[in-house]
Tab-separated table of C-alpha atoms in Angstrom:
chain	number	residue	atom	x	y	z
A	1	UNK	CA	39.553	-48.446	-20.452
A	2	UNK	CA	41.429	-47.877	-23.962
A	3	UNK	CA	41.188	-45.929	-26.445
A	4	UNK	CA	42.291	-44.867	-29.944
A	5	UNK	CA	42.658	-41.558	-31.965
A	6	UNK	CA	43.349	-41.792	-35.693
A	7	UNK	CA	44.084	-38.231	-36.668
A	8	UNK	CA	42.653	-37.353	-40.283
A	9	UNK	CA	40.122	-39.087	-41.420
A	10	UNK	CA	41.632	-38.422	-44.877
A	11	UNK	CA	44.634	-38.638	-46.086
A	12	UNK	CA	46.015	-38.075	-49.448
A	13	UNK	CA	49.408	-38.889	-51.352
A	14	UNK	CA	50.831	-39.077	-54.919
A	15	UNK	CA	51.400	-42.628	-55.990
A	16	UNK	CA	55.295	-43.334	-54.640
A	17	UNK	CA	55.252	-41.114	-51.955
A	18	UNK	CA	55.640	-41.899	-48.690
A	19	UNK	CA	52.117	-43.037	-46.465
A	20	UNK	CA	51.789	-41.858	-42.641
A	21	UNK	CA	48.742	-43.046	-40.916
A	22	UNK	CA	48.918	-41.990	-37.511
A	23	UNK	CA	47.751	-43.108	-34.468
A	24	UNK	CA	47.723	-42.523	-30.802
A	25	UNK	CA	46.446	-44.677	-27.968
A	26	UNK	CA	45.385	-44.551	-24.789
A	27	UNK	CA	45.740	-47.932	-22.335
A	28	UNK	CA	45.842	-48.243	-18.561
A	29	UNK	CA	48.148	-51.182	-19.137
A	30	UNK	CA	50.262	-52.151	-21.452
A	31	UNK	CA	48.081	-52.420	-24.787
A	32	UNK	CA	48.008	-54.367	-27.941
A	33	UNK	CA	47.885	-52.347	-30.945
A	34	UNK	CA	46.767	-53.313	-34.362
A	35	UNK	CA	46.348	-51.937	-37.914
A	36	UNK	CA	43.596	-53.077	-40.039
A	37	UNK	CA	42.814	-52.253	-43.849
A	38	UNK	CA	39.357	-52.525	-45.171
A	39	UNK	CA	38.675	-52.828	-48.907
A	40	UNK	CA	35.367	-51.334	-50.302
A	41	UNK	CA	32.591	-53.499	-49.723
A	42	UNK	CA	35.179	-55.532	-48.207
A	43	UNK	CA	36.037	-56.797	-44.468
A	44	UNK	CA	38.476	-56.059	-42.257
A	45	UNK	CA	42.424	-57.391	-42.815
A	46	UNK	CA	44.832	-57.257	-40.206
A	47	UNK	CA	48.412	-55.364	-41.441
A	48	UNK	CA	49.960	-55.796	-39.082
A	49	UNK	CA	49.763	-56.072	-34.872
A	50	UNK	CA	52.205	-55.070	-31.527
A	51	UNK	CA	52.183	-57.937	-28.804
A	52	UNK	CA	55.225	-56.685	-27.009
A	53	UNK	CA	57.989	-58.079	-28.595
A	54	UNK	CA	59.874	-55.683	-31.372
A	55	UNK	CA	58.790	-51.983	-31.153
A	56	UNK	CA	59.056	-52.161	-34.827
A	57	UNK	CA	56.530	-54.325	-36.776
A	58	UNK	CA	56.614	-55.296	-40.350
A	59	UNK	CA	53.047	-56.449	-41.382
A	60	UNK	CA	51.839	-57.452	-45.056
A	61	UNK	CA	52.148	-55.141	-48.447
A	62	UNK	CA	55.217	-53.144	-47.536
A	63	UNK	CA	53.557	-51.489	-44.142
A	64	UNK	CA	55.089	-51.234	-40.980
A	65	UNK	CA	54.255	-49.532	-37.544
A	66	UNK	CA	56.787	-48.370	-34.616
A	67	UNK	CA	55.637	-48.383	-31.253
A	68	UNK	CA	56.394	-45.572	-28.843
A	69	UNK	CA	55.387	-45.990	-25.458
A	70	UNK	CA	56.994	-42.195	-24.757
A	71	UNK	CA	54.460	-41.016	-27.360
A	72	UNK	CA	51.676	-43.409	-27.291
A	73	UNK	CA	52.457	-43.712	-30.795
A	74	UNK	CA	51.189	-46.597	-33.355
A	75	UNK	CA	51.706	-44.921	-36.755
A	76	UNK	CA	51.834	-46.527	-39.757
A	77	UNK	CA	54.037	-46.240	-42.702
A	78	UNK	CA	54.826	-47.443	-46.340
A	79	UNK	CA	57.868	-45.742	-47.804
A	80	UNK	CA	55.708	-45.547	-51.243
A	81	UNK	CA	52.608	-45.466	-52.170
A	82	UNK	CA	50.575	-47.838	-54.911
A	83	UNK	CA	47.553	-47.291	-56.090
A	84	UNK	CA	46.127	-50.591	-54.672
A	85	UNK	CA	46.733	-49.435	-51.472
A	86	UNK	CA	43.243	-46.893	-51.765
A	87	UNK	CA	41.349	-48.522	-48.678
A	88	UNK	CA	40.000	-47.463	-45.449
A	89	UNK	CA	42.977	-48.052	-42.378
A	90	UNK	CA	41.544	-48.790	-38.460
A	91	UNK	CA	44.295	-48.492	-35.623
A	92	UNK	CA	42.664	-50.998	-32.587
A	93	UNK	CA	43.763	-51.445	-29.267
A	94	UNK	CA	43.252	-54.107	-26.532
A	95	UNK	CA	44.416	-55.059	-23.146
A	96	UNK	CA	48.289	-56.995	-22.983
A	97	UNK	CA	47.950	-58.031	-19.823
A	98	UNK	CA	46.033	-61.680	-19.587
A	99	UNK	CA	42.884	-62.937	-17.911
A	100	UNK	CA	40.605	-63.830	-20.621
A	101	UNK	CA	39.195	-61.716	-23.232
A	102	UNK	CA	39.501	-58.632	-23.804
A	103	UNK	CA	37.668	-56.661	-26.542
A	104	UNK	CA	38.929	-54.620	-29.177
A	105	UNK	CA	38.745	-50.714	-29.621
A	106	UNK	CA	38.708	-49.712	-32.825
A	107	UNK	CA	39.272	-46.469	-34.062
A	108	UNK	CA	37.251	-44.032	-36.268
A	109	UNK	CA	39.493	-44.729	-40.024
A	110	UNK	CA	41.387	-43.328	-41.755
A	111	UNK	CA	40.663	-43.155	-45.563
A	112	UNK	CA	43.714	-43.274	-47.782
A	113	UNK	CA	43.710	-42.158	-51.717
A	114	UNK	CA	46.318	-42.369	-53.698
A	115	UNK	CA	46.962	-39.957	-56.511
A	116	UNK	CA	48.360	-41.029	-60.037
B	1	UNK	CA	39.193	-64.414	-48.868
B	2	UNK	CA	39.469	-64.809	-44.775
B	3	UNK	CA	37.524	-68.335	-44.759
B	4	UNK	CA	34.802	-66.773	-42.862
B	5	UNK	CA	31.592	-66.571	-44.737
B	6	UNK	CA	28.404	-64.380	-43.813
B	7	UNK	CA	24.879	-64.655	-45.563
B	8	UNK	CA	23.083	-62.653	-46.664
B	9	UNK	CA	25.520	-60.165	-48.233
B	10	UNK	CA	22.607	-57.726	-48.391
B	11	UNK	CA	19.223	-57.313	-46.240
B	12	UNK	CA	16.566	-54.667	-46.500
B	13	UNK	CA	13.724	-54.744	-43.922
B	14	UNK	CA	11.009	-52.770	-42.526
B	15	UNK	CA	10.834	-51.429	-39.162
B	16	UNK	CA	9.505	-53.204	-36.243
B	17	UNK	CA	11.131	-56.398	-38.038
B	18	UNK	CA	13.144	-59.211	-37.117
B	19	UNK	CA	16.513	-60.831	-38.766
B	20	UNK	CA	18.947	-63.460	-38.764
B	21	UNK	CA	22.163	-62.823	-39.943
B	22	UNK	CA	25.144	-65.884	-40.443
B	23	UNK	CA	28.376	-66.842	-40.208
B	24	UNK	CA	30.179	-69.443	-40.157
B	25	UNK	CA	33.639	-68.778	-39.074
B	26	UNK	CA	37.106	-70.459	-40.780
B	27	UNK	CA	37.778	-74.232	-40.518
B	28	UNK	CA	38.634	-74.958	-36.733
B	29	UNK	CA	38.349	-71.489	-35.149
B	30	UNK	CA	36.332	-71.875	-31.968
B	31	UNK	CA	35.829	-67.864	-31.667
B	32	UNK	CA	33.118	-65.666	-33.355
B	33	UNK	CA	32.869	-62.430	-33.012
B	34	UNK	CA	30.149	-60.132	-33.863
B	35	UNK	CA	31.036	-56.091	-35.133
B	36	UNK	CA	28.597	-53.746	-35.945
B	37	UNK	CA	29.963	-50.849	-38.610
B	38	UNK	CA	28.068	-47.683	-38.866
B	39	UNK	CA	28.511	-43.936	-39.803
B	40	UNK	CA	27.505	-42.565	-36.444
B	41	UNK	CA	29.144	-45.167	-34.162
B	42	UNK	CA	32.367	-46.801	-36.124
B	43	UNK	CA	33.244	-50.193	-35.734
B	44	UNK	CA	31.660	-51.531	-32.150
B	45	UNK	CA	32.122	-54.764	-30.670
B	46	UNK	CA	29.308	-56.760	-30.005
B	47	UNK	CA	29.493	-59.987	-28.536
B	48	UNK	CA	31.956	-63.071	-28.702
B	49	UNK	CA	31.161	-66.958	-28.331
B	50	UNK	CA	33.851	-69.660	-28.143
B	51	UNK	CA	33.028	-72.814	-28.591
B	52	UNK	CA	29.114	-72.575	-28.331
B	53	UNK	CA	29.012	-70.360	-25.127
B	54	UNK	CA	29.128	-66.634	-24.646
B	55	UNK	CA	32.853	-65.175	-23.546
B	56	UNK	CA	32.112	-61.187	-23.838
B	57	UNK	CA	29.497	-58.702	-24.584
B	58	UNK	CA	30.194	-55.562	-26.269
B	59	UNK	CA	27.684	-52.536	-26.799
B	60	UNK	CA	24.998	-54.900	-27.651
B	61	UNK	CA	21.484	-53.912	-27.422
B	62	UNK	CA	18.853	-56.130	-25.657
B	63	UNK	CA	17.269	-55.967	-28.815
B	64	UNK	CA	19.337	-58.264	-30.197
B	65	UNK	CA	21.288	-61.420	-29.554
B	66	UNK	CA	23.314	-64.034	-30.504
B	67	UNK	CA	24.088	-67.924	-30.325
B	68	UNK	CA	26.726	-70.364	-31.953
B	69	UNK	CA	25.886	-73.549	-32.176
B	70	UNK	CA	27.648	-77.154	-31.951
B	71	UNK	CA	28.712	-76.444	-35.338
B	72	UNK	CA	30.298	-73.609	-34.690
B	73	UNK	CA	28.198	-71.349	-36.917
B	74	UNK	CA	26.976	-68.200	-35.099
B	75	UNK	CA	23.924	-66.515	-35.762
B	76	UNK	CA	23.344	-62.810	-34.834
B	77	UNK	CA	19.334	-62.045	-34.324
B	78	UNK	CA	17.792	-57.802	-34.376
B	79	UNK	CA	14.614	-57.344	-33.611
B	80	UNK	CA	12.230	-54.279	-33.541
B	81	UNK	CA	14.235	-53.300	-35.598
B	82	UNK	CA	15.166	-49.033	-35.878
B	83	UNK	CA	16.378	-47.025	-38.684
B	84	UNK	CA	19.514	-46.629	-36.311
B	85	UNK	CA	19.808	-50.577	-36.894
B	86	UNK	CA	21.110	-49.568	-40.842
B	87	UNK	CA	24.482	-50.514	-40.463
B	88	UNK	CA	27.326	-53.615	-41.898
B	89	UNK	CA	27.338	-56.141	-39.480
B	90	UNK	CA	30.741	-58.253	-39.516
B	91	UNK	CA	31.624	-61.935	-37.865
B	92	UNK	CA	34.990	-62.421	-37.421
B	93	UNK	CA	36.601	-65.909	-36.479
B	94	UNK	CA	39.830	-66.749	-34.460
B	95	UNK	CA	40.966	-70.199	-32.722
B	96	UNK	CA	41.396	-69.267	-29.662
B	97	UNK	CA	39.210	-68.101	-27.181
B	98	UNK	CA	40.127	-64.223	-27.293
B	99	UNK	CA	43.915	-64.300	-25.998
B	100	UNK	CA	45.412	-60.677	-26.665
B	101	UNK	CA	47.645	-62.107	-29.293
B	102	UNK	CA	44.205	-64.074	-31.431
B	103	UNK	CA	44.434	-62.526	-34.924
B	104	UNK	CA	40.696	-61.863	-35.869
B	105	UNK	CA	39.942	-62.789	-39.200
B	106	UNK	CA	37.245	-60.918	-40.899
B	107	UNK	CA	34.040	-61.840	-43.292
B	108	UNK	CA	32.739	-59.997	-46.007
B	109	UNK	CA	29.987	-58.334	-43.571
B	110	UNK	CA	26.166	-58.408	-44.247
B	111	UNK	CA	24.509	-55.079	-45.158
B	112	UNK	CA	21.587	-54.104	-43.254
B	113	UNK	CA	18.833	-51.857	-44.229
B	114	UNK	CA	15.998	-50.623	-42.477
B	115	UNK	CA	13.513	-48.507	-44.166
């Protein structure tokens, strides 16, 4: 089974500062990992996702995410912070290894504001 | 905009009640998946169909189920429906049939209501 932890469900920064999202994952085998962003009364749009090539992963609107198997690590980070990037973050795992499908754990969010 | 398109945007029902909520999923993708969103719970996986049969089940109840037809449109049916039922239900679409590296791409979600 996996699993994801998102610690703070809230996290606040001054408009230009840096943004730190973290998240920390548990997988029996080699996992997946993705970051999502969710608009208000929005759906869910991928960031950015791992798939076991580069550790680090450059995903849309100036995010990025390291992995780190040492730390089970799959924060994210923007070196500054806009106001349009207010939204609700998910961290998701799944299986790497293949054999059909395997579902998606999502984690609990992490709400972002961003202070003038 | 994802491509993937769920009606109603909004649904407020009565208890003991039964619903249909749609989507049909971007142009080509095989894959639909179905999400429940709710305060208690998070974001849970329900179900998947690719390509008109069923591929996974999530923490669906037997209360509900799904289908997706030779369109490709999926429907998502609750029934005796529970105040625990209140919750944004989300499709998402992909072309694959579920491969680890299938981006998921998200509708707009339909609200649910039950009073």
């Amino acid at each position: 089974a996996q699993s994801v932890t998102q610690l703070g469900s809230h996290v606040s920064v001054s408009e230009g500062a840096l943004v730190l999202l973290r998240c920390n994952y548990s997988s029996s085998v080699p996992p997946y990992l993705f970051w999502y962003v969710q608009y208000p009364n929005q759906g869910l749009q991928l960031l950015l996702k791992y798939t076991s090539a580069a550790t680090l992963v450059k995903g849309i609107n100036g995010f990025e995410a390291e992995f780190k198997k040492s730390e089970t690590s799959f924060h994210l980070t923007k070196p500054s912070a806009h106001m349009s990037d207010a939204a609700e973050y998910f961290c998701a795992v799944r299986r790497g290894d293949s054999g059909g499908y395997q579902k998606v754990t999502f984690g609990t969010g992490t709400k972002l504001q961003v202070i003038p | 905009d994802s491509g993937v398109t769920q009606t109603p945007k909004h649904l407020i029902t009565a208890t003991g009640q039964r619903v249909t909520l749609r989507c049909s999923p971007r142009s080509g993708d095989l894959s639909v998946y179905w999400y429940q969103q709710s305060l208690d719970q998070g974001l849970q996986f329900l179900i998947h169909y690719y390509n008109g049969e069923e591929r996974a089940k999530g923490n669906i109840l037997e209360r509900f189920s799904a289908q997706q037809f030779p369109d490709l449109h999926s429907e998502l049916n609750l029934s005796s429906l529970e105040l625990g039922d209140s919750a944004l239900y989300f499709c998402a679409s992909s072309s694959r049939g579920g491969a680890p590296t299938d981006t998921q791409y998200f509708g707009p979600g339909t609200r649910l209501t039950v009073l």
